[in-house]
Amino acid sequence: MSTTSPVVELRDGAVAIAGRPILRHVDLTVRPGEFLTLLGPNGSGKSTLVRALTGLRPLTLGSLSLFGTPIAEFRDHHRLGFVPQRASAASGVPASVAEVVASGRLTRRRLLRPAGRADRAAVTSALELVGLADRARDSVATLSGGQQQRVLIARALAGEPELFFLDEPTAGVDLPNQRALAEALGTLSSTGSTIVLVTHELGPLAPLVDRTVVLRDGRIVYDGAPLQLDDAHGHHHPDPRRTDHHPGVVAPLDRTGEDADW
Amino acid sequence: MIDLLGYPFMQRALIAAFVTGLAAPVIGTYLVQRRLALLGDGLGHVAVTGVALGLLTGFAPTWTAVVVAVLGAIAIEVIRERGSTSGDLALALLFYGGLAGGVMITGLAGQSAAKLQQYLFGSITAISVTDVWFTIGLAALILLLGVGLLPQLFTVAQDQDFAKVAGLDVRAYNLLVAVLAAVTVTIAMRTVGLLLVSALMIVPVAASQQLARSFRATLGGAVVVGAGAGVGGLLLAGWISVRHDASVAPGPTIVLLALACFVATWPVGAWLRHRDRLRQPFPAGAVAPLEATDHDDHDHGPACGHLAVPHDDHVDYVHDGHRHARHGEHYDEH
């Protein structure tokens, strides 16, 4: 494989769920090292597109290749890192942060073999990259929502993949955690990883993006340079009253001392 | 008491209770992780039909119970995967179908209710040498697969989408857990009975997860509680029966002992969780800092009257409901 051949190549992709078309005529090519963000309103098919690209959702039409291999024959799972859209990393039984992250290492481990030194080192460095190395032995349930998202990213990192799919990792995450996330993704991107990010709001991630794809009603309506969506907040001293991305949607009673100037 | 241990039937019962107590919580941990704590119960009810089929046809009821419970486990997994019926509704269907079928077939077979009762509430003291070997073999299988495949089973139960993208055969692992749960049900059937099977799988997990922070610790603790309750409950039941000349069934005693472990660990767990929450009262890292416009009157210091809170390498001052930390020309919100 030459270095310039695309890591993701989707041609005329279509996805239907229960007979209802969700994606239509989607052509998407992602080249190595790109930081691509998928934007679009709710229901525009962003998540479905990512699920199709990871192979979770079968295509009803079209063809998809990852690293030059058709998806049906793709077996190099360790080259993929996936951060699914979920609110929490916890489940019915306590699990330590290190255990959750270690499960991302399974793509490189063989059945019925204990974890080796390389596996443990990968877990440690993944946790260091997201800034949670000191919480490795804690139960994930005791972490905040934003920290749990960072755990999920560390889990994807642990397999040392080349291509990352992240589905709304910043949803419901507070600003400090978004910054920590942006820092980790920035490090990843600078080491040559390819990143495909689904998001509603870029926030501190905005400076990292080199290409934006906008979906509407299951079609790509824009594919090109990053859009200037909003004023670049994330600076050291943003307007403290305006950290919400939807200015009209705040609880009026929270801010009784302020003038509502929207 | 020592006399009691001398009886061969008691020795066999102790071995069976010990290995069942070891194996059942292993699968129980995966069920609790997937929030399917009642699956074992559903499979127990299905196994009633299996036992009844054995009584009707003359095959060993243990084997017919294994077969029917495994079929039930596969059925429920398929129903869940298709998503046509929700998991708990599918469980309810199994519950009632299994129990009703079992009672009806036992009647057809002309067997007395007492025979079925042996399986419903356990008959560990009547266990034969063959049954002991059967129990040991299946328990070893459960331990081997449940512990050996821990990373895979943990990942699949934790996050199915992630596991699929990581290349794990999610359907195969889900089926494996369901089938192992069915096998567990049939070996625990002799110890605590089909109606209390699930307790031996679930209650030790509930007890140990109060104190554990990690999955491995939960599983290890559950195995200790399970095996301890198995042996302890059997001895306790024997002791009470001899001492008071009563007939206390070992099955319920084992389950009640496991429940007592939960009751003992729960307050400790609640306190530990409370302490963990207090440990990090504020998110790490600074929130958007405020300009120090309202601090013209004074600098925060030991005598300024604002509550001082030590925070890492500096001191924050509680000010109008915020925590202020000096940062150059202004105060950061901490």
Coordinates of C-alpha atoms in Angstrom, one line a residue:
Chain A
M1 CA 0.0 0.0 0.0
S2 CA 1.5 3.4 -0.9
T3 CA 1.3 6.1 1.7
T4 CA -1.0 8.3 -0.4
S5 CA -3.7 5.7 -1.0
P6 CA -6.8 6.6 1.0
V7 CA -7.5 4.9 4.3
V8 CA -11.3 5.2 3.9
E9 CA -12.9 5.0 0.5
L10 CA -16.7 5.0 0.3
R11 CA -18.3 5.1 -3.2
D12 CA -21.9 5.9 -3.8
G13 CA -22.7 4.5 -0.3
A14 CA -26.3 4.1 0.8
V15 CA -27.7 2.8 4.1
A16 CA -31.4 2.0 4.8
I17 CA -32.7 1.0 8.2
A18 CA -35.9 -1.0 8.2
G19 CA -36.5 0.1 4.6
R20 CA -36.1 3.8 5.3
P21 CA -33.2 5.4 3.5
I22 CA -30.8 7.1 5.9
L23 CA -27.8 7.8 3.7
R24 CA -27.9 8.3 -0.1
H25 CA -25.2 8.7 -2.7
V26 CA -22.4 9.3 -0.2
D27 CA -18.9 9.5 -1.6
L28 CA -16.2 10.0 1.0
T29 CA -12.5 9.6 0.7
V30 CA -10.2 10.1 3.7
R31 CA -6.5 10.3 3.2
P32 CA -3.8 9.3 5.8
G33 CA -3.2 11.9 8.4
E34 CA -6.4 13.9 7.8
F35 CA -8.4 15.3 10.7
L36 CA -11.9 15.3 9.3
T37 CA -15.1 16.4 11.1
L38 CA -18.6 15.3 10.2
L39 CA -21.1 18.0 11.0
G40 CA -24.9 18.2 10.5
P41 CA -28.2 18.5 12.4
N42 CA -29.7 15.7 14.4
G43 CA -31.0 13.0 12.1
S44 CA -28.8 14.0 9.2
G45 CA -27.1 10.6 9.2
K46 CA -23.7 11.5 10.9
S47 CA -23.7 8.6 13.3
T48 CA -25.1 6.2 10.7
L49 CA -22.3 7.2 8.4
V50 CA -19.7 6.5 11.1
R51 CA -21.3 3.2 11.9
A52 CA -21.3 2.3 8.2
L53 CA -17.6 3.2 7.9
T54 CA -16.7 1.0 10.9
G55 CA -18.7 -1.9 9.5
L56 CA -21.4 -1.9 12.2
R57 CA -24.0 -0.9 9.7
P58 CA -24.0 -2.8 6.4
L59 CA -24.2 -0.8 3.2
T60 CA -27.3 -1.4 1.1
L61 CA -25.6 0.0 -1.9
G62 CA -22.1 1.1 -2.9
S63 CA -18.7 0.0 -1.8
L64 CA -16.4 0.7 1.1
S65 CA -12.7 0.0 1.5
L66 CA -10.6 0.5 4.6
F67 CA -6.8 0.7 4.0
G68 CA -7.5 -0.5 0.4
T69 CA -9.3 -3.7 1.6
P70 CA -13.0 -4.1 0.9
I71 CA -14.8 -4.1 4.3
A72 CA -16.1 -7.7 3.9
E73 CA -12.5 -8.9 3.8
F74 CA -11.1 -6.4 6.3
R75 CA -9.4 -8.2 9.2
D76 CA -6.8 -5.7 10.5
H77 CA -9.0 -4.6 13.3
H78 CA -6.0 -3.3 15.3
R79 CA -5.7 -0.5 12.7
L80 CA -9.1 0.9 13.7
G81 CA -9.9 2.8 16.9
F82 CA -13.6 3.4 17.6
V83 CA -15.1 5.7 20.3
P84 CA -18.9 4.9 20.2
Q85 CA -21.5 7.4 21.2
R86 CA -22.4 6.7 24.8
A87 CA -22.9 8.7 27.9
S88 CA -21.0 6.4 30.3
A89 CA -18.2 3.9 30.4
A90 CA -19.8 2.1 33.4
S91 CA -21.8 -1.1 33.3
G92 CA -23.6 -3.3 35.9
V93 CA -20.5 -4.4 37.6
P94 CA -17.6 -2.1 38.8
A95 CA -14.7 -1.9 36.4
S96 CA -11.5 -0.1 36.9
V97 CA -10.3 2.5 34.5
A98 CA -7.3 0.3 33.6
E99 CA -9.6 -2.6 32.8
V100 CA -11.8 -0.7 30.5
V101 CA -8.8 0.7 28.7
A102 CA -7.2 -2.7 28.5
S103 CA -10.2 -4.0 26.6
G104 CA -9.0 -1.8 23.7
R105 CA -5.9 -3.9 23.6
L106 CA -7.8 -7.0 22.6
T107 CA -7.3 -6.3 18.9
R108 CA -3.6 -7.1 19.4
R109 CA -3.9 -10.0 21.9
R110 CA -4.4 -13.6 21.3
L111 CA -7.1 -15.8 22.9
L112 CA -6.4 -17.3 26.3
R113 CA -3.0 -15.5 26.6
P114 CA -2.4 -13.2 29.6
A115 CA -1.6 -9.5 28.9
G116 CA 2.1 -9.0 28.1
R117 CA 4.4 -6.1 29.0
A118 CA 3.7 -4.3 25.7
D119 CA 0.0 -4.5 26.5
R120 CA 0.4 -3.0 30.0
A121 CA 2.7 -0.3 28.6
A122 CA 0.1 0.6 25.9
V123 CA -2.6 1.0 28.5
T124 CA -0.4 3.2 30.7
S125 CA 0.6 5.5 27.8
A126 CA -3.0 5.7 26.6
L127 CA -4.1 6.8 30.0
E128 CA -1.2 9.3 30.2
L129 CA -2.2 10.8 26.9
V130 CA -5.7 11.5 28.1
G131 CA -4.4 12.7 31.5
L132 CA -6.0 10.0 33.6
A133 CA -2.9 8.0 34.6
D134 CA -3.5 8.7 38.3
R135 CA -7.1 7.3 38.1
A136 CA -6.1 3.9 36.6
R137 CA -7.2 1.9 39.6
D138 CA -10.4 3.7 40.3
S139 CA -13.8 2.5 39.3
V140 CA -15.0 4.2 36.1
A141 CA -18.3 4.9 37.8
T142 CA -16.7 7.4 40.1
L143 CA -15.4 9.5 37.2
S144 CA -17.3 12.5 35.8
G145 CA -19.0 12.1 32.4
G146 CA -16.2 14.0 30.7
Q147 CA -13.5 11.9 32.3
Q148 CA -15.4 8.7 31.2
Q149 CA -15.4 10.0 27.6
R150 CA -11.6 10.3 28.0
V151 CA -11.5 6.7 29.3
L152 CA -13.3 5.6 26.1
I153 CA -10.8 7.5 24.0
A154 CA -7.9 5.9 25.9
R155 CA -9.5 2.5 25.3
A156 CA -9.4 3.2 21.5
L157 CA -5.9 4.4 21.8
A158 CA -4.7 1.3 23.6
G159 CA -4.8 -0.7 20.5
E160 CA -2.4 1.8 18.8
P161 CA -4.6 2.2 15.7
E162 CA -3.9 4.4 12.7
L163 CA -7.5 5.4 12.0
F164 CA -9.9 6.8 14.7
F165 CA -13.6 7.1 14.5
L166 CA -15.1 9.2 17.3
D167 CA -18.9 9.6 17.6
E168 CA -19.8 12.7 19.6
P169 CA -17.0 12.4 22.2
T170 CA -17.7 16.0 23.4
A171 CA -21.5 15.6 23.9
G172 CA -22.4 16.6 27.5
V173 CA -18.7 17.2 28.4
D174 CA -17.7 20.2 30.4
L175 CA -15.1 22.7 29.0
P176 CA -12.0 21.6 31.0
N177 CA -12.6 18.0 29.9
Q178 CA -13.2 19.2 26.3
R179 CA -9.8 20.9 26.4
A180 CA -8.2 17.7 27.8
L181 CA -9.8 15.8 24.9
A182 CA -8.7 18.3 22.3
E183 CA -5.1 18.1 23.7
A184 CA -5.1 14.3 23.4
L185 CA -6.6 14.4 19.8
G186 CA -4.0 17.1 18.9
T187 CA -1.2 14.9 20.0
L188 CA -2.6 12.0 18.1
S189 CA -3.1 14.0 14.9
S190 CA 0.4 15.4 15.1
T191 CA 1.8 11.8 15.2
G192 CA 0.1 11.1 11.8
S193 CA -3.1 9.4 12.9
T194 CA -6.2 9.8 10.7
I195 CA -9.2 11.1 12.7
V196 CA -12.8 11.1 11.7
L197 CA -14.9 13.0 14.3
V198 CA -18.6 13.3 14.5
T199 CA -19.7 16.3 16.5
H200 CA -22.3 18.9 17.2
E201 CA -19.9 21.5 18.5
L202 CA -16.3 21.8 17.8
G203 CA -15.3 24.0 20.8
P204 CA -11.7 23.6 21.6
L205 CA -11.3 21.1 18.8
A206 CA -11.8 23.7 16.1
P207 CA -8.1 24.5 15.5
L208 CA -7.3 20.9 14.9
V209 CA -9.7 20.3 12.0
D210 CA -8.3 20.3 8.5
R211 CA -11.5 19.2 6.6
T212 CA -15.2 19.5 7.3
V213 CA -17.9 17.4 5.8
V214 CA -21.5 18.5 6.4
L215 CA -24.4 16.1 6.0
R216 CA -28.1 17.0 5.6
D217 CA -30.9 14.5 5.1
G218 CA -28.4 11.7 4.4
R219 CA -26.4 13.5 1.7
I220 CA -23.1 15.3 1.8
V221 CA -23.8 19.0 1.2
Y222 CA -20.4 20.4 1.9
D223 CA -16.9 18.9 1.8
G224 CA -13.9 21.2 2.1
A225 CA -12.0 23.5 4.4
P226 CA -13.2 24.0 7.9
L227 CA -16.2 26.3 8.3
Q228 CA -16.1 29.4 10.5
L229 CA -19.1 28.3 12.4
D230 CA -18.8 30.4 15.5
D231 CA -16.4 32.8 17.1
A232 CA -13.3 30.9 18.3
H233 CA -13.9 30.4 22.0
G234 CA -11.5 28.2 23.9
H235 CA -9.1 31.1 24.4
H236 CA -7.7 31.7 27.9
H237 CA -10.2 34.4 28.7
P238 CA -13.5 33.8 26.9
D239 CA -16.6 35.7 27.7
P240 CA -17.7 33.9 30.9
R241 CA -21.4 34.3 30.1
R242 CA -21.2 32.7 26.7
T243 CA -19.8 29.2 27.0
D244 CA -23.1 27.7 25.7
H245 CA -23.2 26.9 22.1
H246 CA -26.9 27.5 21.9
P247 CA -27.3 31.0 23.3
G248 CA -31.1 30.7 23.5
V249 CA -31.1 27.5 25.5
V250 CA -30.2 28.3 29.1
A251 CA -32.4 28.0 32.1
P252 CA -33.5 31.6 32.8
L253 CA -33.6 31.0 36.5
D254 CA -29.9 30.1 36.5
R255 CA -28.9 33.6 35.7
T256 CA -31.2 35.8 37.5
G257 CA -28.5 38.5 38.0
E258 CA -27.9 38.9 34.3
D259 CA -29.6 40.7 31.5
A260 CA -30.9 38.3 28.9
D261 CA -29.5 39.9 25.8
W262 CA -30.3 37.4 23.1
Chain B
M1 CA -20.7 -31.8 64.2
I2 CA -17.6 -33.8 63.6
D3 CA -19.7 -37.0 63.3
L4 CA -21.7 -35.2 60.6
L5 CA -18.5 -34.8 58.5
G6 CA -17.8 -38.5 58.8
Y7 CA -20.8 -39.4 56.7
P8 CA -20.0 -40.0 53.0
F9 CA -23.2 -38.3 51.9
M10 CA -22.1 -35.2 53.8
Q11 CA -18.6 -35.3 52.2
R12 CA -20.1 -35.6 48.8
A13 CA -22.5 -32.7 49.5
L14 CA -19.6 -30.5 50.8
I15 CA -17.6 -31.1 47.6
A16 CA -20.7 -30.3 45.4
A17 CA -21.6 -27.2 47.4
F18 CA -18.0 -25.9 47.2
V19 CA -17.5 -26.3 43.4
T20 CA -21.0 -25.0 42.7
G21 CA -20.3 -22.0 44.9
L22 CA -17.0 -21.5 42.9
A23 CA -18.5 -21.7 39.5
A24 CA -21.9 -20.0 39.7
P25 CA -20.8 -16.5 40.6
V26 CA -18.3 -16.5 37.6
I27 CA -21.1 -16.6 35.1
G28 CA -23.3 -14.5 37.5
T29 CA -20.8 -11.6 37.2
Y30 CA -21.2 -11.5 33.4
L31 CA -24.9 -11.6 33.8
V32 CA -24.9 -8.7 36.3
Q33 CA -22.6 -6.7 34.1
R34 CA -25.0 -7.0 31.2
R35 CA -27.9 -6.2 33.5
L36 CA -29.4 -9.6 33.0
A37 CA -29.5 -10.7 36.6
L38 CA -32.7 -12.5 36.2
L39 CA -31.6 -14.6 33.2
G40 CA -30.5 -17.4 35.5
D41 CA -33.9 -17.4 37.1
G42 CA -35.6 -17.7 33.7
L43 CA -33.3 -20.5 32.7
G44 CA -34.0 -22.2 36.1
H45 CA -37.7 -22.2 35.3
V46 CA -37.0 -23.6 31.8
A47 CA -34.9 -26.4 33.4
V48 CA -38.0 -27.4 35.3
T49 CA -39.5 -28.5 32.0
G50 CA -36.2 -30.3 31.3
V51 CA -36.4 -32.2 34.6
A52 CA -40.0 -33.1 34.0
L53 CA -39.1 -34.5 30.5
G54 CA -36.5 -36.6 32.2
L55 CA -39.0 -38.0 34.7
L56 CA -41.4 -38.6 31.8
T57 CA -39.0 -40.4 29.4
G58 CA -36.8 -42.1 32.0
F59 CA -33.6 -40.3 30.9
A60 CA -31.5 -38.9 33.7
P61 CA -33.3 -35.6 34.6
T62 CA -29.9 -33.8 35.0
W63 CA -29.1 -34.4 31.4
T64 CA -32.5 -33.5 30.0
A65 CA -32.4 -30.4 32.2
V66 CA -29.0 -29.4 30.6
V67 CA -30.3 -29.8 27.1
V68 CA -33.6 -28.0 27.7
A69 CA -31.9 -25.1 29.6
V70 CA -29.3 -24.7 26.8
L71 CA -32.0 -24.6 24.2
G72 CA -33.9 -22.0 26.3
A73 CA -30.7 -20.0 26.6
I74 CA -30.1 -20.0 22.8
A75 CA -33.8 -19.1 22.3
I76 CA -33.6 -16.1 24.6
E77 CA -30.4 -14.9 23.0
V78 CA -31.9 -15.1 19.5
I79 CA -35.0 -13.2 20.7
R80 CA -32.8 -10.5 22.3
E81 CA -30.6 -10.2 19.2
R82 CA -33.5 -9.9 16.8
G83 CA -34.8 -7.1 19.0
S84 CA -38.4 -8.2 18.2
T85 CA -39.2 -8.6 21.9
S86 CA -37.5 -6.8 24.7
G87 CA -35.1 -8.8 26.9
D88 CA -37.3 -8.7 30.0
L89 CA -40.4 -9.7 28.2
A90 CA -38.6 -12.7 26.6
L91 CA -37.5 -13.6 30.1
A92 CA -41.0 -13.5 31.5
L93 CA -42.2 -15.8 28.7
L94 CA -39.5 -18.3 29.6
F95 CA -40.4 -18.1 33.3
Y96 CA -44.0 -19.0 32.9
G97 CA -43.7 -21.4 30.0
G98 CA -40.9 -23.3 31.7
L99 CA -42.6 -23.6 35.1
A100 CA -46.1 -24.5 33.7
G101 CA -44.6 -27.0 31.2
G102 CA -42.6 -28.6 34.0
V103 CA -45.5 -29.1 36.4
M104 CA -47.8 -30.3 33.6
I105 CA -45.3 -32.8 32.2
T106 CA -44.6 -34.1 35.7
G107 CA -48.3 -34.8 36.1
L108 CA -48.4 -36.6 32.8
A109 CA -45.5 -38.7 33.9
G110 CA -47.4 -39.7 36.9
Q111 CA -44.6 -38.7 39.2
S112 CA -45.5 -37.3 42.6
A113 CA -44.8 -33.7 43.4
A114 CA -42.2 -34.8 45.9
K115 CA -40.0 -36.0 43.1
L116 CA -40.1 -32.6 41.4
Q117 CA -39.6 -30.9 44.7
Q118 CA -36.2 -32.4 44.9
Y119 CA -35.1 -30.4 41.9
L120 CA -37.1 -27.3 42.8
F121 CA -35.4 -26.8 46.2
G122 CA -32.3 -29.0 45.9
S123 CA -31.4 -32.3 47.3
I124 CA -27.7 -31.9 47.9
T125 CA -27.5 -34.5 50.6
A126 CA -28.9 -37.1 48.3
I127 CA -26.2 -36.5 45.6
S128 CA -24.5 -39.6 44.2
V129 CA -20.8 -40.1 43.4
T130 CA -21.6 -39.9 39.7
D131 CA -23.4 -36.6 40.3
V132 CA -20.4 -35.2 42.2
W133 CA -18.1 -36.0 39.2
F134 CA -20.6 -34.5 36.9
T135 CA -20.8 -31.3 39.0
I136 CA -17.0 -31.1 39.2
G137 CA -16.6 -31.5 35.5
L138 CA -19.1 -28.9 34.5
A139 CA -17.8 -26.5 37.2
A140 CA -14.3 -26.8 35.8
L141 CA -15.5 -26.1 32.3
I142 CA -17.3 -22.9 33.5
L143 CA -14.3 -21.7 35.5
L144 CA -11.9 -22.4 32.6
L145 CA -14.0 -20.5 30.0
G146 CA -15.3 -17.9 32.4
V147 CA -11.8 -16.9 33.7
G148 CA -9.8 -17.8 30.5
L149 CA -12.0 -15.6 28.2
L150 CA -12.4 -12.9 30.8
P151 CA -10.9 -10.1 28.6
Q152 CA -13.2 -11.0 25.7
L153 CA -16.3 -11.6 27.7
F154 CA -15.7 -8.4 29.7
T155 CA -15.4 -6.3 26.5
V156 CA -18.4 -7.8 24.9
A157 CA -20.6 -7.2 27.9
Q158 CA -19.2 -3.7 28.5
D159 CA -19.7 -2.3 25.0
Q160 CA -21.0 -4.4 22.1
D161 CA -20.4 -1.9 19.4
F162 CA -16.8 -1.4 20.4
A163 CA -16.3 -5.2 20.6
K164 CA -17.7 -5.6 17.1
V165 CA -15.4 -3.0 15.7
A166 CA -12.5 -4.6 17.5
G167 CA -13.2 -7.8 15.5
L168 CA -14.8 -9.9 18.3
D169 CA -17.6 -12.3 17.4
V170 CA -20.1 -10.7 19.7
R171 CA -22.9 -13.1 18.9
A172 CA -20.7 -16.1 19.7
Y173 CA -19.6 -14.7 23.0
N174 CA -23.2 -13.8 23.9
L175 CA -24.3 -17.3 23.1
L176 CA -21.4 -18.7 25.1
V177 CA -22.4 -16.8 28.2
A178 CA -26.1 -17.8 27.8
V179 CA -25.1 -21.5 27.4
L180 CA -22.7 -21.4 30.3
A181 CA -25.5 -19.8 32.4
A182 CA -27.7 -22.8 31.4
V183 CA -25.0 -25.2 32.4
T184 CA -24.5 -23.4 35.7
V185 CA -28.2 -23.6 36.4
T186 CA -28.2 -27.4 36.0
I187 CA -25.3 -27.9 38.3
A188 CA -26.6 -25.6 40.9
M189 CA -30.0 -27.3 40.7
R190 CA -28.7 -30.1 42.9
T191 CA -27.3 -27.7 45.5
V192 CA -29.9 -25.0 46.0
G193 CA -32.7 -26.1 43.7
L194 CA -34.0 -24.6 40.5
L195 CA -36.1 -21.9 42.2
L196 CA -33.0 -20.5 44.1
V197 CA -30.4 -21.2 41.3
S198 CA -30.1 -17.6 40.3
A199 CA -29.4 -16.5 43.9
L200 CA -26.1 -18.5 44.0
M201 CA -25.1 -16.8 40.7
I202 CA -26.2 -13.2 41.6
V203 CA -26.2 -12.6 45.3
P204 CA -22.4 -13.2 45.8
V205 CA -21.8 -10.7 43.0
A206 CA -24.1 -8.2 44.7
A207 CA -22.1 -8.7 47.9
S208 CA -18.6 -8.4 46.4
Q209 CA -19.3 -5.4 44.1
Q210 CA -20.1 -3.3 47.2
L211 CA -16.4 -3.4 48.1
A212 CA -14.7 -3.9 44.7
R213 CA -13.4 -1.2 42.4
S214 CA -12.5 -3.4 39.5
F215 CA -14.1 -6.2 37.5
R216 CA -11.5 -8.8 38.5
A217 CA -11.9 -8.0 42.2
T218 CA -15.7 -8.3 41.9
L219 CA -15.4 -11.7 40.2
G220 CA -12.8 -12.9 42.7
G221 CA -14.8 -11.7 45.7
A222 CA -18.0 -13.2 44.3
V223 CA -16.3 -16.6 44.0
V224 CA -15.0 -16.4 47.6
V225 CA -18.5 -15.5 48.8
G226 CA -20.1 -18.2 46.7
A227 CA -17.8 -21.0 47.8
G228 CA -17.9 -19.8 51.4
A229 CA -21.7 -19.6 51.5
G230 CA -22.0 -23.0 49.8
V231 CA -19.8 -24.7 52.4
G232 CA -20.9 -22.6 55.3
G233 CA -24.6 -22.9 54.5
L234 CA -24.4 -26.6 54.2
L235 CA -22.6 -27.0 57.5
L236 CA -25.0 -24.6 59.2
A237 CA -28.0 -26.4 58.0
G238 CA -26.5 -29.7 59.1
W239 CA -25.6 -28.3 62.5
I240 CA -29.1 -26.8 63.1
S241 CA -30.8 -30.0 61.9
V242 CA -28.7 -32.2 64.4
R243 CA -28.8 -29.7 67.3
H244 CA -32.5 -29.0 67.1
D245 CA -33.6 -32.3 65.6
A246 CA -35.3 -30.3 62.8
S247 CA -34.9 -30.7 59.1
V248 CA -33.4 -27.5 57.7
A249 CA -32.9 -27.6 54.0
P250 CA -29.3 -26.7 52.9
G251 CA -30.3 -24.8 49.7
P252 CA -32.2 -22.0 51.4
T253 CA -29.5 -21.8 54.2
I254 CA -26.8 -21.3 51.5
V255 CA -28.8 -18.6 49.8
L256 CA -29.6 -16.8 53.1
L257 CA -25.9 -16.9 54.1
A258 CA -25.0 -15.3 50.8
L259 CA -27.6 -12.7 51.4
A260 CA -26.2 -12.1 54.9
C261 CA -22.8 -11.3 53.2
F262 CA -24.6 -8.7 51.1
V263 CA -26.3 -7.2 54.1
A264 CA -22.9 -7.0 55.8
T265 CA -21.0 -5.5 52.9
W266 CA -23.7 -3.0 51.8
P267 CA -23.2 -0.4 54.5
V268 CA -19.4 -0.5 54.0
G269 CA -19.9 -0.2 50.2
A270 CA -22.2 2.8 50.7
W271 CA -19.7 4.5 52.9
L272 CA -16.8 3.8 50.5
R273 CA -18.8 5.2 47.6
H274 CA -19.7 8.3 49.6
R275 CA -16.0 8.8 50.4
D276 CA -15.0 8.4 46.8
R277 CA -17.4 11.1 45.7
L278 CA -16.0 13.5 48.4
R279 CA -12.5 12.9 47.2
Q280 CA -12.9 15.0 44.0
P281 CA -15.4 17.7 44.8
F282 CA -14.6 19.9 41.8
P283 CA -13.6 18.9 38.3
A284 CA -9.8 19.1 37.7
G285 CA -8.6 22.0 35.7
A286 CA -9.7 25.6 35.7
V287 CA -13.1 26.7 34.6
A288 CA -13.3 29.9 32.6
P289 CA -11.4 32.4 34.8
L290 CA -12.9 35.7 35.8
E291 CA -11.2 39.1 35.7
A292 CA -10.5 40.3 39.2
T293 CA -12.7 43.4 38.8
D294 CA -14.4 43.0 42.1
H295 CA -11.3 42.6 44.2
D296 CA -10.2 46.2 44.2
D297 CA -10.9 46.4 47.9
H298 CA -8.5 43.7 49.1
D299 CA -6.2 40.9 48.2
H300 CA -7.3 37.5 49.5
G301 CA -5.1 36.4 52.4
P302 CA -5.2 34.8 55.8
A303 CA -7.0 37.8 57.3
C304 CA -9.4 38.7 54.5
G305 CA -12.3 36.9 56.0
H306 CA -13.0 34.6 53.1
L307 CA -12.8 30.9 53.8
A308 CA -9.4 29.5 52.7
V309 CA -9.4 26.1 51.1
P310 CA -6.1 24.4 50.4
H311 CA -6.0 23.1 46.8
D312 CA -3.0 21.2 45.5
D313 CA -0.1 23.7 45.7
H314 CA -2.0 26.9 46.5
V315 CA -4.9 28.2 48.5
D316 CA -8.4 29.0 47.1
Y317 CA -10.6 31.6 48.7
V318 CA -14.4 31.1 48.8
H319 CA -15.8 34.3 47.3
D320 CA -19.5 34.8 46.4
G321 CA -20.0 31.1 46.0
H322 CA -16.9 30.6 43.9
R323 CA -13.4 29.5 44.8
H324 CA -10.8 32.1 43.8
A325 CA -7.1 31.3 43.2
R326 CA -4.6 34.1 42.4
H327 CA -3.2 33.8 39.0
G328 CA -1.0 36.8 38.1
E329 CA -3.2 39.9 37.8
H330 CA -6.5 38.1 38.2
Y331 CA -8.2 35.3 40.1
D332 CA -9.0 32.0 38.4
E333 CA -12.2 30.1 39.2
H334 CA -11.3 26.7 40.8

